[in-house]
Amino acid sequence: MIDISSRDENGVEVVEVDGKLNTGASPDLEKYLIALIEDGTTNILLNLEYLDFLASTGLRVILATGKKLVGSGGKLVICNPNLMVMDVLKMSGFSQLFEVFDSEDDSLGSF
């Protein structure tokens, strides 16, 4: 089960993901993010503060979203991953592909 919500912060769509981003939940996040991009969003901040688990299917969604945003002149930034999620981001190389911040305020300043 996953809960997804978002809000606009000065032109950056802050997307909060709560739960487990596994094979069953990844399509839900993908649809949510695609809808934002189709509505004209170019900058997304993924706040992972309440994400408990990140599977490879979730990584694929993050990568595909990041590529779409860069292609439209925007970017994707990640903030607040817990230690387990940060380990996954590091081991997969995603911490080198995307900026990762400890706080939402710091990450908003990167746009």
Tab-separated table of N, CA, C and O in Angstrom:
chain	number	residue	atom	x	y	z
A	1	MET	N	0.844	-1.189	0.000
A	1	MET	CA	0.000	0.000	0.000
A	1	MET	C	0.878	1.237	0.000
A	1	MET	O	1.877	1.302	0.708
A	2	ILE	N	0.484	2.218	-0.809
A	2	ILE	CA	1.245	3.447	-0.893
A	2	ILE	C	0.284	4.631	-0.927
A	2	ILE	O	-0.792	4.550	-1.523
A	3	ASP	N	0.665	5.693	-0.250
A	3	ASP	CA	-0.092	6.938	-0.295
A	3	ASP	C	0.783	7.978	-0.968
A	3	ASP	O	1.964	8.125	-0.616
A	4	ILE	N	0.197	8.708	-1.913
A	4	ILE	CA	0.928	9.727	-2.653
A	4	ILE	C	0.141	11.021	-2.570
A	4	ILE	O	-1.067	11.039	-2.809
A	5	SER	N	0.832	12.097	-2.247
A	5	SER	CA	0.202	13.416	-2.245
A	5	SER	C	1.219	14.417	-2.769
A	5	SER	O	2.423	14.146	-2.794
A	6	SER	N	0.729	15.566	-3.197
A	6	SER	CA	1.659	16.583	-3.683
A	6	SER	C	1.098	17.967	-3.441
A	6	SER	O	-0.105	18.152	-3.234
A	7	ARG	N	2.018	18.926	-3.475
A	7	ARG	CA	1.660	20.326	-3.330
A	7	ARG	C	2.697	21.148	-4.079
A	7	ARG	O	3.838	20.717	-4.260
A	8	ASP	N	2.294	22.335	-4.495
A	8	ASP	CA	3.197	23.235	-5.198
A	8	ASP	C	3.917	24.123	-4.192
A	8	ASP	O	3.295	24.703	-3.310
A	9	GLU	N	5.228	24.213	-4.341
A	9	GLU	CA	6.049	25.111	-3.527
A	9	GLU	C	6.867	25.981	-4.475
A	9	GLU	O	7.933	25.584	-4.931
A	10	ASN	N	6.323	27.149	-4.830
A	10	ASN	CA	7.023	28.102	-5.707
A	10	ASN	C	7.484	27.474	-7.022
A	10	ASN	O	8.639	27.616	-7.425
A	11	GLY	N	6.602	26.757	-7.674
A	11	GLY	CA	6.910	26.161	-8.972
A	11	GLY	C	7.546	24.792	-8.914
A	11	GLY	O	7.852	24.215	-9.958
A	12	VAL	N	7.757	24.257	-7.722
A	12	VAL	CA	8.284	22.902	-7.557
A	12	VAL	C	7.164	22.047	-6.982
A	12	VAL	O	6.563	22.391	-5.973
A	13	GLU	N	6.880	20.943	-7.649
A	13	GLU	CA	5.855	20.028	-7.146
A	13	GLU	C	6.513	19.086	-6.144
A	13	GLU	O	7.393	18.292	-6.495
A	14	VAL	N	6.120	19.217	-4.888
A	14	VAL	CA	6.650	18.358	-3.819
A	14	VAL	C	5.734	17.149	-3.720
A	14	VAL	O	4.555	17.273	-3.391
A	15	VAL	N	6.283	15.980	-4.032
A	15	VAL	CA	5.519	14.730	-4.023
A	15	VAL	C	5.956	13.916	-2.816
A	15	VAL	O	7.128	13.557	-2.692
A	16	GLU	N	5.016	13.649	-1.920
A	16	GLU	CA	5.300	12.857	-0.728
A	16	GLU	C	4.810	11.432	-0.945
A	16	GLU	O	3.662	11.222	-1.351
A	17	VAL	N	5.697	10.496	-0.680
A	17	VAL	CA	5.399	9.080	-0.885
A	17	VAL	C	5.468	8.389	0.474
A	17	VAL	O	6.476	8.462	1.170
A	18	ASP	N	4.383	7.712	0.834
A	18	ASP	CA	4.254	7.090	2.148
A	18	ASP	C	3.924	5.615	1.963
A	18	ASP	O	2.940	5.277	1.307
A	19	GLY	N	4.766	4.734	2.509
A	19	GLY	CA	4.492	3.305	2.420
A	19	GLY	C	5.645	2.540	1.814
A	19	GLY	O	6.807	2.877	2.014
A	20	LYS	N	5.315	1.526	1.044
A	20	LYS	CA	6.319	0.675	0.405
A	20	LYS	C	6.216	0.827	-1.107
A	20	LYS	O	5.159	0.591	-1.694
A	21	LEU	N	7.333	1.214	-1.734
A	21	LEU	CA	7.365	1.366	-3.185
A	21	LEU	C	7.902	0.062	-3.771
A	21	LEU	O	9.076	-0.094	-4.065
A	22	ASN	N	6.977	-0.901	-3.899
A	22	ASN	CA	7.325	-2.227	-4.382
A	22	ASN	C	6.675	-2.471	-5.750
A	22	ASN	O	6.140	-1.551	-6.360
A	23	THR	N	6.712	-3.688	-6.208
A	23	THR	CA	6.175	-4.027	-7.527
A	23	THR	C	4.703	-3.669	-7.662
A	23	THR	O	4.269	-3.187	-8.702
A	24	GLY	N	3.932	-3.866	-6.610
A	24	GLY	CA	2.513	-3.552	-6.661
A	24	GLY	C	2.210	-2.071	-6.647
A	24	GLY	O	1.236	-1.618	-7.244
A	25	ALA	N	3.041	-1.283	-5.970
A	25	ALA	CA	2.778	0.143	-5.803
A	25	ALA	C	3.455	1.023	-6.856
A	25	ALA	O	3.010	2.150	-7.097
A	26	SER	N	4.504	0.539	-7.481
A	26	SER	CA	5.252	1.358	-8.443
A	26	SER	C	4.394	1.888	-9.585
A	26	SER	O	4.540	3.056	-9.967
A	27	PRO	N	3.480	1.090	-10.154
A	27	PRO	CA	2.633	1.639	-11.223
A	27	PRO	C	1.768	2.814	-10.755
A	27	PRO	O	1.505	3.742	-11.533
A	28	ASP	N	1.354	2.810	-9.492
A	28	ASP	CA	0.562	3.919	-8.966
A	28	ASP	C	1.377	5.213	-8.946
A	28	ASP	O	0.891	6.273	-9.343
A	29	LEU	N	2.622	5.120	-8.481
A	29	LEU	CA	3.487	6.303	-8.472
A	29	LEU	C	3.784	6.754	-9.895
A	29	LEU	O	3.775	7.950	-10.184
A	30	GLU	N	4.029	5.804	-10.769
A	30	GLU	CA	4.330	6.151	-12.162
A	30	GLU	C	3.170	6.920	-12.792
A	30	GLU	O	3.377	7.958	-13.428
A	31	LYS	N	1.949	6.448	-12.620
A	31	LYS	CA	0.776	7.137	-13.160
A	31	LYS	C	0.642	8.536	-12.568
A	31	LYS	O	0.326	9.493	-13.281
A	32	TYR	N	0.873	8.660	-11.289
A	32	TYR	CA	0.769	9.944	-10.596
A	32	TYR	C	1.780	10.941	-11.175
A	32	TYR	O	1.437	12.083	-11.495
A	33	LEU	N	3.030	10.497	-11.308
A	33	LEU	CA	4.081	11.382	-11.806
A	33	LEU	C	3.875	11.732	-13.283
A	33	LEU	O	4.091	12.879	-13.683
A	34	ILE	N	3.442	10.776	-14.078
A	34	ILE	CA	3.165	11.049	-15.496
A	34	ILE	C	2.063	12.087	-15.626
A	34	ILE	O	2.146	13.005	-16.447
A	35	ALA	N	1.029	11.984	-14.805
A	35	ALA	CA	-0.066	12.964	-14.840
A	35	ALA	C	0.449	14.361	-14.509
A	35	ALA	O	0.045	15.348	-15.140
A	36	LEU	N	1.344	14.467	-13.526
A	36	LEU	CA	1.920	15.771	-13.187
A	36	LEU	C	2.696	16.351	-14.365
A	36	LEU	O	2.555	17.533	-14.695
A	37	ILE	N	3.499	15.522	-14.999
A	37	ILE	CA	4.305	15.977	-16.137
A	37	ILE	C	3.405	16.375	-17.300
A	37	ILE	O	3.625	17.401	-17.947
A	38	GLU	N	2.375	15.588	-17.555
A	38	GLU	CA	1.445	15.921	-18.633
A	38	GLU	C	0.691	17.216	-18.365
A	38	GLU	O	0.285	17.909	-19.297
A	39	ASP	N	0.541	17.563	-17.084
A	39	ASP	CA	-0.114	18.823	-16.706
A	39	ASP	C	0.853	20.000	-16.706
A	39	ASP	O	0.477	21.108	-16.330
A	40	GLY	N	2.111	19.764	-17.101
A	40	GLY	CA	3.070	20.851	-17.247
A	40	GLY	C	4.120	20.975	-16.163
A	40	GLY	O	4.944	21.887	-16.195
A	41	THR	N	4.135	20.067	-15.191
A	41	THR	CA	5.153	20.110	-14.141
A	41	THR	C	6.514	19.794	-14.741
A	41	THR	O	6.661	18.830	-15.486
A	42	THR	N	7.512	20.623	-14.407
A	42	THR	CA	8.872	20.375	-14.899
A	42	THR	C	9.872	20.134	-13.774
A	42	THR	O	10.971	19.656	-14.030
A	43	ASN	N	9.517	20.481	-12.546
A	43	ASN	CA	10.412	20.271	-11.406
A	43	ASN	C	9.673	19.503	-10.314
A	43	ASN	O	8.628	19.951	-9.840
A	44	ILE	N	10.236	18.363	-9.940
A	44	ILE	CA	9.614	17.513	-8.919
A	44	ILE	C	10.618	17.234	-7.817
A	44	ILE	O	11.767	16.866	-8.071
A	45	LEU	N	10.154	17.410	-6.600
A	45	LEU	CA	10.905	17.028	-5.410
A	45	LEU	C	10.208	15.823	-4.804
A	45	LEU	O	9.046	15.912	-4.403
A	46	LEU	N	10.894	14.699	-4.779
A	46	LEU	CA	10.347	13.491	-4.152
A	46	LEU	C	10.752	13.482	-2.687
A	46	LEU	O	11.923	13.319	-2.353
A	47	ASN	N	9.774	13.689	-1.812
A	47	ASN	CA	10.021	13.636	-0.381
A	47	ASN	C	9.739	12.206	0.077
A	47	ASN	O	8.597	11.758	0.085
A	48	LEU	N	10.802	11.508	0.452
A	48	LEU	CA	10.697	10.084	0.806
A	48	LEU	C	10.744	9.851	2.312
A	48	LEU	O	11.051	8.745	2.764
A	49	GLU	N	10.409	10.870	3.077
A	49	GLU	CA	10.488	10.781	4.536
A	49	GLU	C	9.713	9.589	5.097
A	49	GLU	O	10.145	8.948	6.051
A	50	TYR	N	8.577	9.278	4.511
A	50	TYR	CA	7.729	8.198	5.038
A	50	TYR	C	7.740	6.946	4.163
A	50	TYR	O	6.888	6.086	4.292
A	51	LEU	N	8.729	6.852	3.276
A	51	LEU	CA	8.870	5.657	2.445
A	51	LEU	C	9.609	4.592	3.247
A	51	LEU	O	10.708	4.824	3.740
A	52	ASP	N	8.989	3.417	3.386
A	52	ASP	CA	9.558	2.335	4.188
A	52	ASP	C	10.412	1.356	3.393
A	52	ASP	O	11.255	0.662	3.951
A	53	PHE	N	10.178	1.282	2.085
A	53	PHE	CA	10.827	0.262	1.262
A	53	PHE	C	10.900	0.755	-0.168
A	53	PHE	O	9.939	1.341	-0.670
A	54	LEU	N	12.027	0.513	-0.835
A	54	LEU	CA	12.215	0.928	-2.225
A	54	LEU	C	12.750	-0.248	-3.022
A	54	LEU	O	13.888	-0.674	-2.831
A	55	ALA	N	11.914	-0.791	-3.915
A	55	ALA	CA	12.296	-1.921	-4.761
A	55	ALA	C	12.842	-1.422	-6.098
A	55	ALA	O	12.738	-0.242	-6.439
A	56	SER	N	13.389	-2.329	-6.881
A	56	SER	CA	13.955	-1.959	-8.178
A	56	SER	C	12.902	-1.369	-9.112
A	56	SER	O	13.220	-0.510	-9.930
A	57	THR	N	11.655	-1.803	-8.985
A	57	THR	CA	10.603	-1.223	-9.826
A	57	THR	C	10.368	0.245	-9.474
A	57	THR	O	10.061	1.054	-10.341
A	58	GLY	N	10.542	0.590	-8.209
A	58	GLY	CA	10.442	1.986	-7.794
A	58	GLY	C	11.604	2.806	-8.335
A	58	GLY	O	11.432	3.961	-8.745
A	59	LEU	N	12.788	2.214	-8.343
A	59	LEU	CA	13.951	2.894	-8.929
A	59	LEU	C	13.718	3.184	-10.402
A	59	LEU	O	14.073	4.256	-10.906
A	60	ARG	N	13.113	2.236	-11.104
A	60	ARG	CA	12.829	2.432	-12.529
A	60	ARG	C	11.910	3.625	-12.736
A	60	ARG	O	12.117	4.440	-13.635
A	61	VAL	N	10.888	3.750	-11.891
A	61	VAL	CA	9.948	4.873	-11.991
A	61	VAL	C	10.680	6.193	-11.746
A	61	VAL	O	10.479	7.170	-12.479
A	62	ILE	N	11.540	6.229	-10.746
A	62	ILE	CA	12.297	7.443	-10.447
A	62	ILE	C	13.205	7.811	-11.626
A	62	ILE	O	13.257	8.970	-12.043
A	63	LEU	N	13.895	6.825	-12.172
A	63	LEU	CA	14.794	7.077	-13.299
A	63	LEU	C	14.030	7.586	-14.523
A	63	LEU	O	14.423	8.578	-15.144
A	64	ALA	N	12.938	6.927	-14.867
A	64	ALA	CA	12.151	7.337	-16.038
A	64	ALA	C	11.601	8.747	-15.853
A	64	ALA	O	11.614	9.557	-16.788
A	65	THR	N	11.142	9.059	-14.650
A	65	THR	CA	10.608	10.394	-14.373
A	65	THR	C	11.709	11.435	-14.477
A	65	THR	O	11.512	12.501	-15.081
A	66	GLY	N	12.861	11.136	-13.908
A	66	GLY	CA	13.990	12.069	-13.990
A	66	GLY	C	14.385	12.359	-15.419
A	66	GLY	O	14.637	13.511	-15.786
A	67	LYS	N	14.422	11.334	-16.266
A	67	LYS	CA	14.774	11.523	-17.675
A	67	LYS	C	13.745	12.399	-18.396
A	67	LYS	O	14.108	13.260	-19.191
A	68	LYS	N	12.467	12.173	-18.129
A	68	LYS	CA	11.425	12.989	-18.754
A	68	LYS	C	11.553	14.447	-18.344
A	68	LYS	O	11.398	15.352	-19.170
A	69	LEU	N	11.821	14.684	-17.072
A	69	LEU	CA	11.928	16.056	-16.574
A	69	LEU	C	13.149	16.761	-17.173
A	69	LEU	O	13.055	17.922	-17.577
A	70	VAL	N	14.279	16.086	-17.236
A	70	VAL	CA	15.476	16.682	-17.833
A	70	VAL	C	15.220	17.002	-19.304
A	70	VAL	O	15.613	18.056	-19.804
A	71	GLY	N	14.505	16.116	-19.986
A	71	GLY	CA	14.172	16.342	-21.389
A	71	GLY	C	13.294	17.558	-21.613
A	71	GLY	O	13.283	18.137	-22.702
A	72	SER	N	12.578	17.970	-20.579
A	72	SER	CA	11.708	19.151	-20.703
A	72	SER	C	12.316	20.370	-20.010
A	72	SER	O	11.625	21.352	-19.751
A	73	GLY	N	13.616	20.279	-19.674
A	73	GLY	CA	14.300	21.409	-19.073
A	73	GLY	C	14.143	21.517	-17.569
A	73	GLY	O	14.478	22.536	-16.971
A	74	GLY	N	13.643	20.470	-16.923
A	74	GLY	CA	13.455	20.483	-15.479
A	74	GLY	C	14.367	19.485	-14.798
A	74	GLY	O	15.359	19.050	-15.369
A	75	LYS	N	13.996	19.122	-13.575
A	75	LYS	CA	14.781	18.109	-12.875
A	75	LYS	C	13.985	17.479	-11.747
A	75	LYS	O	12.950	17.998	-11.327
A	76	LEU	N	14.513	16.361	-11.277
A	76	LEU	CA	13.956	15.638	-10.148
A	76	LEU	C	14.997	15.631	-9.042
A	76	LEU	O	16.175	15.374	-9.287
A	77	VAL	N	14.568	15.937	-7.827
A	77	VAL	CA	15.437	15.941	-6.652
A	77	VAL	C	14.765	15.071	-5.595
A	77	VAL	O	13.538	14.997	-5.524
A	78	ILE	N	15.573	14.429	-4.770
A	78	ILE	CA	15.077	13.539	-3.718
A	78	ILE	C	15.454	14.122	-2.360
A	78	ILE	O	16.569	14.634	-2.195
A	79	CYS	N	14.534	14.011	-1.385
A	79	CYS	CA	14.878	14.443	-0.030
A	79	CYS	C	14.319	13.487	1.013
A	79	CYS	O	13.397	12.724	0.746
A	80	ASN	N	14.919	13.571	2.183
A	80	ASN	CA	14.481	12.869	3.395
A	80	ASN	C	14.441	11.341	3.319
A	80	ASN	O	13.593	10.728	3.978
A	81	PRO	N	15.331	10.691	2.579
A	81	PRO	CA	15.270	9.219	2.615
A	81	PRO	C	15.747	8.706	3.969
A	81	PRO	O	16.676	9.266	4.561
A	82	ASN	N	15.094	7.642	4.456
A	82	ASN	CA	15.592	7.027	5.688
A	82	ASN	C	16.874	6.253	5.359
A	82	ASN	O	17.284	6.175	4.199
A	83	LEU	N	17.521	5.691	6.365
A	83	LEU	CA	18.812	5.027	6.140
A	83	LEU	C	18.718	3.866	5.163
A	83	LEU	O	19.583	3.688	4.305
A	84	MET	N	17.652	3.065	5.280
A	84	MET	CA	17.502	1.914	4.384
A	84	MET	C	17.312	2.373	2.937
A	84	MET	O	17.941	1.856	2.019
A	85	VAL	N	16.450	3.363	2.734
A	85	VAL	CA	16.201	3.868	1.386
A	85	VAL	C	17.471	4.531	0.839
A	85	VAL	O	17.825	4.346	-0.332
A	86	MET	N	18.190	5.265	1.672
A	86	MET	CA	19.436	5.888	1.231
A	86	MET	C	20.459	4.841	0.832
A	86	MET	O	21.177	5.022	-0.162
A	87	ASP	N	20.522	3.728	1.552
A	87	ASP	CA	21.423	2.640	1.167
A	87	ASP	C	21.082	2.113	-0.220
A	87	ASP	O	21.974	1.847	-1.029
A	88	VAL	N	19.793	1.956	-0.504
A	88	VAL	CA	19.364	1.492	-1.826
A	88	VAL	C	19.775	2.513	-2.890
A	88	VAL	O	20.279	2.144	-3.962
A	89	LEU	N	19.563	3.791	-2.605
A	89	LEU	CA	19.936	4.843	-3.560
A	89	LEU	C	21.450	4.841	-3.819
A	89	LEU	O	21.885	4.998	-4.968
A	90	LYS	N	22.231	4.641	-2.780
A	90	LYS	CA	23.688	4.608	-2.935
A	90	LYS	C	24.143	3.375	-3.703
A	90	LYS	O	24.954	3.472	-4.629
A	91	MET	N	23.636	2.195	-3.316
A	91	MET	CA	24.063	0.946	-3.954
A	91	MET	C	23.677	0.903	-5.428
A	91	MET	O	24.384	0.309	-6.240
A	92	SER	N	22.564	1.537	-5.771
A	92	SER	CA	22.099	1.529	-7.157
A	92	SER	C	22.734	2.640	-7.994
A	92	SER	O	22.548	2.682	-9.204
A	93	GLY	N	23.464	3.545	-7.357
A	93	GLY	CA	24.079	4.658	-8.070
A	93	GLY	C	23.157	5.854	-8.243
A	93	GLY	O	23.542	6.854	-8.835
A	94	PHE	N	21.956	5.763	-7.713
A	94	PHE	CA	20.989	6.855	-7.877
A	94	PHE	C	21.393	8.104	-7.109
A	94	PHE	O	21.018	9.208	-7.487
A	95	SER	N	22.178	7.936	-6.057
A	95	SER	CA	22.635	9.112	-5.313
A	95	SER	C	23.653	9.908	-6.119
A	95	SER	O	23.949	11.055	-5.774
A	96	GLN	N	24.172	9.324	-7.196
A	96	GLN	CA	25.056	10.040	-8.109
A	96	GLN	C	24.277	10.645	-9.276
A	96	GLN	O	24.700	11.638	-9.857
A	97	LEU	N	23.139	10.034	-9.613
A	97	LEU	CA	22.318	10.524	-10.723
A	97	LEU	C	21.432	11.699	-10.331
A	97	LEU	O	21.149	12.572	-11.142
A	98	PHE	N	20.973	11.688	-9.078
A	98	PHE	CA	20.040	12.704	-8.594
A	98	PHE	C	20.597	13.354	-7.334
A	98	PHE	O	21.259	12.696	-6.539
A	99	GLU	N	20.289	14.630	-7.165
A	99	GLU	CA	20.649	15.297	-5.928
A	99	GLU	C	19.763	14.739	-4.819
A	99	GLU	O	18.553	14.600	-4.993
A	100	VAL	N	20.375	14.429	-3.683
A	100	VAL	CA	19.654	13.895	-2.527
A	100	VAL	C	19.983	14.786	-1.325
A	100	VAL	O	21.161	14.997	-1.014
A	101	PHE	N	18.945	15.281	-0.672
A	101	PHE	CA	19.114	16.184	0.462
A	101	PHE	C	18.465	15.592	1.704
A	101	PHE	O	17.524	14.818	1.620
A	102	ASP	N	18.971	16.027	2.862
A	102	ASP	CA	18.427	15.575	4.143
A	102	ASP	C	17.146	16.291	4.524
A	102	ASP	O	16.383	15.786	5.346
A	103	SER	N	16.910	17.483	3.963
A	103	SER	CA	15.722	18.236	4.335
A	103	SER	C	15.018	18.796	3.104
A	103	SER	O	15.638	19.033	2.074
A	104	GLU	N	13.730	18.998	3.266
A	104	GLU	CA	12.929	19.564	2.180
A	104	GLU	C	13.363	20.999	1.888
A	104	GLU	O	13.469	21.391	0.723
A	105	ASP	N	13.639	21.779	2.918
A	105	ASP	CA	14.052	23.172	2.721
A	105	ASP	C	15.334	23.260	1.894
A	105	ASP	O	15.420	24.066	0.973
A	106	ASP	N	16.333	22.445	2.237
A	106	ASP	CA	17.590	22.457	1.478
A	106	ASP	C	17.361	22.052	0.034
A	106	ASP	O	17.936	22.634	-0.894
A	107	SER	N	16.525	21.053	-0.179
A	107	SER	CA	16.297	20.572	-1.536
A	107	SER	C	15.529	21.594	-2.377
A	107	SER	O	15.807	21.758	-3.561
A	108	LEU	N	14.593	22.307	-1.775
A	108	LEU	CA	13.869	23.334	-2.519
A	108	LEU	C	14.797	24.433	-3.006
A	108	LEU	O	14.589	25.010	-4.082
A	109	GLY	N	15.854	24.699	-2.255
A	109	GLY	CA	16.827	25.704	-2.658
A	109	GLY	C	17.684	25.290	-3.843
A	109	GLY	O	18.377	26.119	-4.418
A	110	SER	N	17.624	24.029	-4.247
A	110	SER	CA	18.446	23.546	-5.358
A	110	SER	C	17.793	23.759	-6.725
A	110	SER	O	18.427	23.530	-7.751
A	111	PHE	N	16.561	24.193	-6.733
A	111	PHE	CA	15.861	24.401	-8.011
A	111	PHE	C	16.105	25.795	-8.545
A	111	PHE	O	16.287	26.744	-7.838
